[in-house]
């Protein structure tokens, strides 16, 4: 009986003999020089492989630099914001919420036909005294007749920092704008109250121009075009500040 070892040696010998026979059969081809076209193709392939290797090396280095810079930037500026930055962000959130409430109040009450206000314009003196007392600041009702809007009246509304007031105005076409005002919670009570720049914000169909002065917020909201609303807001600002 032939052992596995003997069969393995016989197989190796047969394979060696077959290789030798193939070499003898194609000896002329093996000794021929490589065609120039094949050499040129091989050189181009080698250059391309080297270029790709360098490109990947530089890409890896660049990615490392970007990652290192990004980590440094985030650790310096984002993960540990300075107190001034945090206070600014917090103040912005408070003001944004004030404007959102102004837009919401306008959307709720401006469609009302029978009860758009609590106190009508015919009782303006009482209205101003009542709302001034509730919001803790002497109020003035701006006069917008030159722009075509007359006072409808006003109402008392709740707010985060206490009472808020809303004055409603209407033109001859029935378009209404509302002035929403009230104290805004101080993010840093010890800091000096700085006025907020005149700004515009739109929430759906309701647009608002708003500002903050000495801890008191004002937002004029309406569903009128931006130019009309801005002209009205400028008039309001100049009359009550």
Short mmCIF file of C-alpha atoms in Angstrom, two decimals:
data_model
loop_
_atom_site.label_atom_id
_atom_site.label_comp_id
_atom_site.label_asym_id
_atom_site.label_seq_id
_atom_site.Cartn_x
_atom_site.Cartn_y
_atom_site.Cartn_z
CA UNK A 1 0.00 0.00 0.00
CA UNK A 2 1.30 3.45 -0.94
CA UNK A 3 1.58 5.87 1.98
CA UNK A 4 0.32 9.50 1.86
CA UNK A 5 3.93 10.65 1.98
CA UNK A 6 4.83 8.59 -1.11
CA UNK A 7 1.79 9.93 -2.98
CA UNK A 8 2.81 13.53 -2.12
CA UNK A 9 6.35 13.01 -3.41
CA UNK A 10 5.03 11.49 -6.63
CA UNK A 11 2.69 14.46 -7.14
CA UNK A 12 5.54 16.97 -6.62
CA UNK A 13 7.72 15.12 -9.12
CA UNK A 14 4.93 15.08 -11.70
CA UNK A 15 4.32 18.82 -11.24
CA UNK A 16 8.04 19.59 -11.66
CA UNK A 17 8.21 17.55 -14.83
CA UNK A 18 5.12 19.33 -16.22
CA UNK A 19 6.65 22.77 -15.48
CA UNK A 20 9.86 21.78 -17.24
CA UNK A 21 7.94 20.54 -20.28
CA UNK A 22 5.98 23.83 -20.50
CA UNK A 23 9.15 25.89 -20.26
CA UNK A 24 10.76 23.86 -23.05
CA UNK A 25 7.64 24.27 -25.20
CA UNK A 26 7.53 28.08 -24.85
CA UNK A 27 11.27 28.76 -24.47
CA UNK A 28 11.35 31.02 -27.53
CA UNK A 29 8.52 33.19 -26.23
CA UNK A 30 10.02 33.47 -22.74
CA UNK A 31 13.33 34.74 -24.10
CA UNK A 32 11.75 37.36 -26.37
CA UNK A 33 12.10 41.02 -25.21
CA UNK A 34 9.04 42.68 -23.74
CA UNK A 35 7.16 44.76 -26.36
CA UNK A 36 7.59 48.53 -25.96
CA UNK A 37 3.83 49.06 -25.62
CA UNK A 38 3.68 46.71 -22.65
CA UNK A 39 6.71 48.38 -21.04
CA UNK A 40 5.09 51.82 -21.46
CA UNK A 41 1.85 50.58 -19.92
CA UNK A 42 3.73 49.08 -16.98
CA UNK A 43 5.60 52.33 -16.37
CA UNK A 44 2.36 54.37 -16.43
CA UNK A 45 0.75 51.91 -14.01
CA UNK A 46 3.66 52.16 -11.60
CA UNK A 47 3.62 55.98 -11.70
CA UNK A 48 -0.11 56.02 -11.09
CA UNK A 49 0.21 53.70 -8.11
CA UNK A 50 2.95 55.91 -6.64
CA UNK A 51 0.85 59.05 -7.16
CA UNK A 52 -2.15 57.46 -5.45
CA UNK A 53 -0.01 56.39 -2.52
CA UNK A 54 1.30 59.97 -2.07
CA UNK A 55 -2.21 61.36 -2.43
CA UNK A 56 -3.52 59.09 0.31
CA UNK A 57 -0.57 60.06 2.50
CA UNK A 58 -1.26 63.78 2.10
CA UNK A 59 -5.01 63.22 2.56
CA UNK A 60 -4.34 61.42 5.81
CA UNK A 61 -2.09 64.24 7.01
CA UNK A 62 -4.64 66.87 6.04
CA UNK A 63 -7.42 64.98 7.77
CA UNK A 64 -5.27 64.76 10.87
CA UNK A 65 -4.63 68.49 10.80
CA UNK A 66 -8.33 69.27 10.31
CA UNK A 67 -9.27 66.94 13.13
CA UNK A 68 -6.65 68.42 15.45
CA UNK A 69 -7.72 71.97 14.57
CA UNK A 70 -11.40 71.09 14.99
CA UNK A 71 -10.85 69.51 18.39
CA UNK A 72 -8.80 72.50 19.50
CA UNK A 73 -11.38 74.97 18.24
CA UNK A 74 -14.29 73.18 19.85
CA UNK A 75 -12.47 72.76 23.15
CA UNK A 76 -11.51 76.43 23.13
CA UNK A 77 -14.66 78.07 21.83
CA UNK A 78 -17.57 75.66 21.90
CA UNK A 79 -17.18 73.25 24.76
CA UNK A 80 -16.33 76.00 27.18
CA UNK A 81 -18.19 79.21 26.21
CA UNK A 82 -17.15 82.37 27.92
CA UNK A 83 -19.63 83.88 30.38
CA UNK A 84 -20.37 86.79 28.03
CA UNK A 85 -21.24 84.36 25.24
CA UNK A 86 -23.52 82.31 27.48
CA UNK A 87 -25.27 85.45 28.72
CA UNK A 88 -25.78 86.69 25.16
CA UNK A 89 -27.30 83.37 24.10
CA UNK A 90 -29.57 83.33 27.15
CA UNK A 91 -30.69 86.90 26.55
CA UNK A 92 -31.41 86.10 22.92
CA UNK A 93 -33.59 83.15 23.96
CA UNK A 94 -35.57 85.34 26.38
CA UNK A 95 -36.18 88.03 23.76
CA UNK A 96 -37.11 85.43 21.15
CA UNK A 97 -39.72 83.99 23.52
CA UNK A 98 -41.11 87.50 24.10
CA UNK A 99 -41.55 88.01 20.35
CA UNK A 100 -43.12 84.56 20.00
CA UNK A 101 -45.70 85.47 22.66
CA UNK A 102 -46.40 88.77 20.90
CA UNK A 103 -47.04 86.95 17.60
CA UNK A 104 -49.25 84.41 19.33
CA UNK A 105 -51.30 87.10 21.07
CA UNK A 106 -51.78 88.93 17.77
CA UNK A 107 -52.90 85.74 16.00
CA UNK A 108 -55.41 84.98 18.76
CA UNK A 109 -57.08 88.38 19.11
CA UNK A 110 -56.84 90.15 15.75
CA UNK A 111 -59.61 88.02 14.10
CA UNK A 112 -62.10 88.81 16.90
CA UNK A 113 -65.01 90.95 15.78
CA UNK A 114 -67.13 91.37 18.93
CA UNK A 115 -64.41 91.20 21.60
CA UNK A 116 -61.04 92.15 20.06
CA UNK A 117 -60.10 94.14 23.19
CA UNK A 118 -61.00 94.31 26.87
CA UNK A 119 -61.20 98.08 27.06
CA UNK A 120 -62.22 100.09 23.99
CA UNK A 121 -60.53 103.22 22.65
CA UNK A 122 -63.46 105.29 23.94
CA UNK A 123 -62.03 104.69 27.42
CA UNK A 124 -58.43 105.35 26.47
CA UNK A 125 -57.54 107.29 29.62
CA UNK A 126 -58.78 104.49 31.86
CA UNK A 127 -57.10 101.90 29.62
CA UNK A 128 -53.69 103.56 29.85
CA UNK A 129 -53.88 104.07 33.62
CA UNK A 130 -55.00 100.48 34.21
CA UNK A 131 -52.35 98.85 32.01
CA UNK A 132 -49.59 101.18 33.29
CA UNK A 133 -50.34 100.11 36.84
CA UNK A 134 -50.38 96.43 35.94
CA UNK A 135 -47.13 96.39 33.93
CA UNK A 136 -45.34 98.70 36.37
CA UNK A 137 -44.40 101.42 33.89
CA UNK A 138 -46.14 104.58 32.64
CA UNK A 139 -47.42 103.80 29.17
CA UNK A 140 -48.19 105.98 26.18
CA UNK A 141 -50.46 105.00 23.32
CA UNK A 142 -48.80 105.92 20.02
CA UNK A 143 -50.84 107.92 17.51
CA UNK A 144 -50.91 106.18 14.14
CA UNK A 145 -53.73 108.12 12.47
CA UNK A 146 -51.30 109.67 9.98
CA UNK A 147 -50.47 106.14 8.81
CA UNK A 148 -54.17 105.26 8.55
CA UNK A 149 -54.49 103.22 11.78
CA UNK A 150 -56.73 104.13 14.70
CA UNK A 151 -56.75 102.69 18.21
CA UNK A 152 -59.29 99.91 18.77
CA UNK A 153 -58.43 99.43 22.45
CA UNK A 154 -56.29 97.18 24.58
CA UNK A 155 -56.12 94.27 26.95
CA UNK A 156 -54.09 92.76 29.79
CA UNK A 157 -52.12 89.56 29.12
CA UNK A 158 -49.89 87.28 31.21
CA UNK A 159 -46.15 87.07 30.66
CA UNK A 160 -43.09 85.30 32.05
CA UNK A 161 -41.98 88.35 34.01
CA UNK A 162 -45.41 89.58 35.03
CA UNK A 163 -48.23 91.35 33.23
CA UNK A 164 -48.08 92.29 29.57
CA UNK A 165 -50.19 94.79 27.65
CA UNK A 166 -51.53 94.74 24.10
CA UNK A 167 -52.81 97.71 22.14
CA UNK A 168 -54.70 97.06 18.91
CA UNK A 169 -54.94 99.39 15.90
CA UNK A 170 -57.01 99.07 12.74
CA UNK A 171 -57.13 100.79 9.34
CA UNK A 172 -60.17 101.49 7.12
CA UNK A 173 -59.70 98.19 5.29
CA UNK A 174 -59.95 96.25 8.54
CA UNK A 175 -56.25 95.38 8.75
CA UNK A 176 -55.01 95.24 12.31
CA UNK A 177 -51.66 95.60 14.03
CA UNK A 178 -50.95 95.07 17.72
CA UNK A 179 -48.36 96.58 20.02
CA UNK A 180 -47.29 94.05 22.67
CA UNK A 181 -45.17 95.29 25.56
CA UNK A 182 -43.94 94.38 29.02
CA UNK A 183 -40.95 93.73 31.22
CA UNK A 184 -38.43 91.12 30.09
CA UNK A 185 -36.69 88.96 32.65
CA UNK A 186 -33.09 90.03 33.17
CA UNK A 187 -30.57 87.27 32.44
CA UNK A 188 -27.96 89.07 34.56
CA UNK A 189 -29.70 91.46 37.00
CA UNK A 190 -26.37 93.05 37.94
CA UNK A 191 -25.51 94.03 34.37
CA UNK A 192 -26.42 97.33 32.80
CA UNK A 193 -29.55 97.09 30.65
CA UNK A 194 -28.49 97.64 27.05
CA UNK A 195 -31.07 98.44 24.37
CA UNK A 196 -31.69 95.77 21.76
CA UNK A 197 -31.41 96.83 18.15
CA UNK A 198 -34.52 97.22 16.04
CA UNK A 199 -35.14 93.75 14.61
CA UNK A 200 -37.57 91.89 12.39
CA UNK A 201 -38.98 88.41 12.82
CA UNK A 202 -41.65 86.48 10.97
CA UNK A 203 -43.66 83.59 12.40
CA UNK A 204 -45.95 82.14 9.78
CA UNK A 205 -48.29 84.86 8.52
CA UNK A 206 -47.52 87.18 11.46
CA UNK A 207 -44.50 89.49 11.21
CA UNK A 208 -43.04 91.58 14.03
CA UNK A 209 -40.63 94.45 14.49
CA UNK A 210 -39.31 94.47 18.06
CA UNK A 211 -36.80 96.07 20.40
CA UNK A 212 -35.87 96.14 24.09
CA UNK A 213 -35.14 99.30 26.05
CA UNK A 214 -34.23 99.42 29.77
CA UNK A 215 -35.54 95.92 30.43
CA UNK A 216 -38.84 96.58 28.68
CA UNK A 217 -39.80 94.83 25.46
CA UNK A 218 -41.89 96.15 22.57
CA UNK A 219 -43.16 94.19 19.57
CA UNK A 220 -45.37 95.54 16.81
CA UNK A 221 -47.00 92.62 15.01
CA UNK A 222 -49.28 92.35 12.01
CA UNK A 223 -50.20 90.58 8.81
CA UNK A 224 -49.32 93.55 6.63
CA UNK A 225 -46.40 93.95 4.25
CA UNK A 226 -42.97 94.46 5.75
CA UNK A 227 -42.56 98.05 4.53
CA UNK A 228 -45.85 99.14 6.11
CA UNK A 229 -45.06 97.39 9.36
CA UNK A 230 -41.59 98.93 9.50
CA UNK A 231 -42.95 102.44 8.96
CA UNK A 232 -45.48 101.90 11.75
CA UNK A 233 -42.82 100.46 14.06
CA UNK A 234 -40.57 103.48 13.48
CA UNK A 235 -43.43 105.81 14.35
CA UNK A 236 -44.22 103.82 17.51
CA UNK A 237 -40.55 103.77 18.54
CA UNK A 238 -40.14 107.53 18.08
CA UNK A 239 -43.29 108.32 20.05
CA UNK A 240 -42.86 106.10 23.10
CA UNK A 241 -39.09 106.15 23.64
#
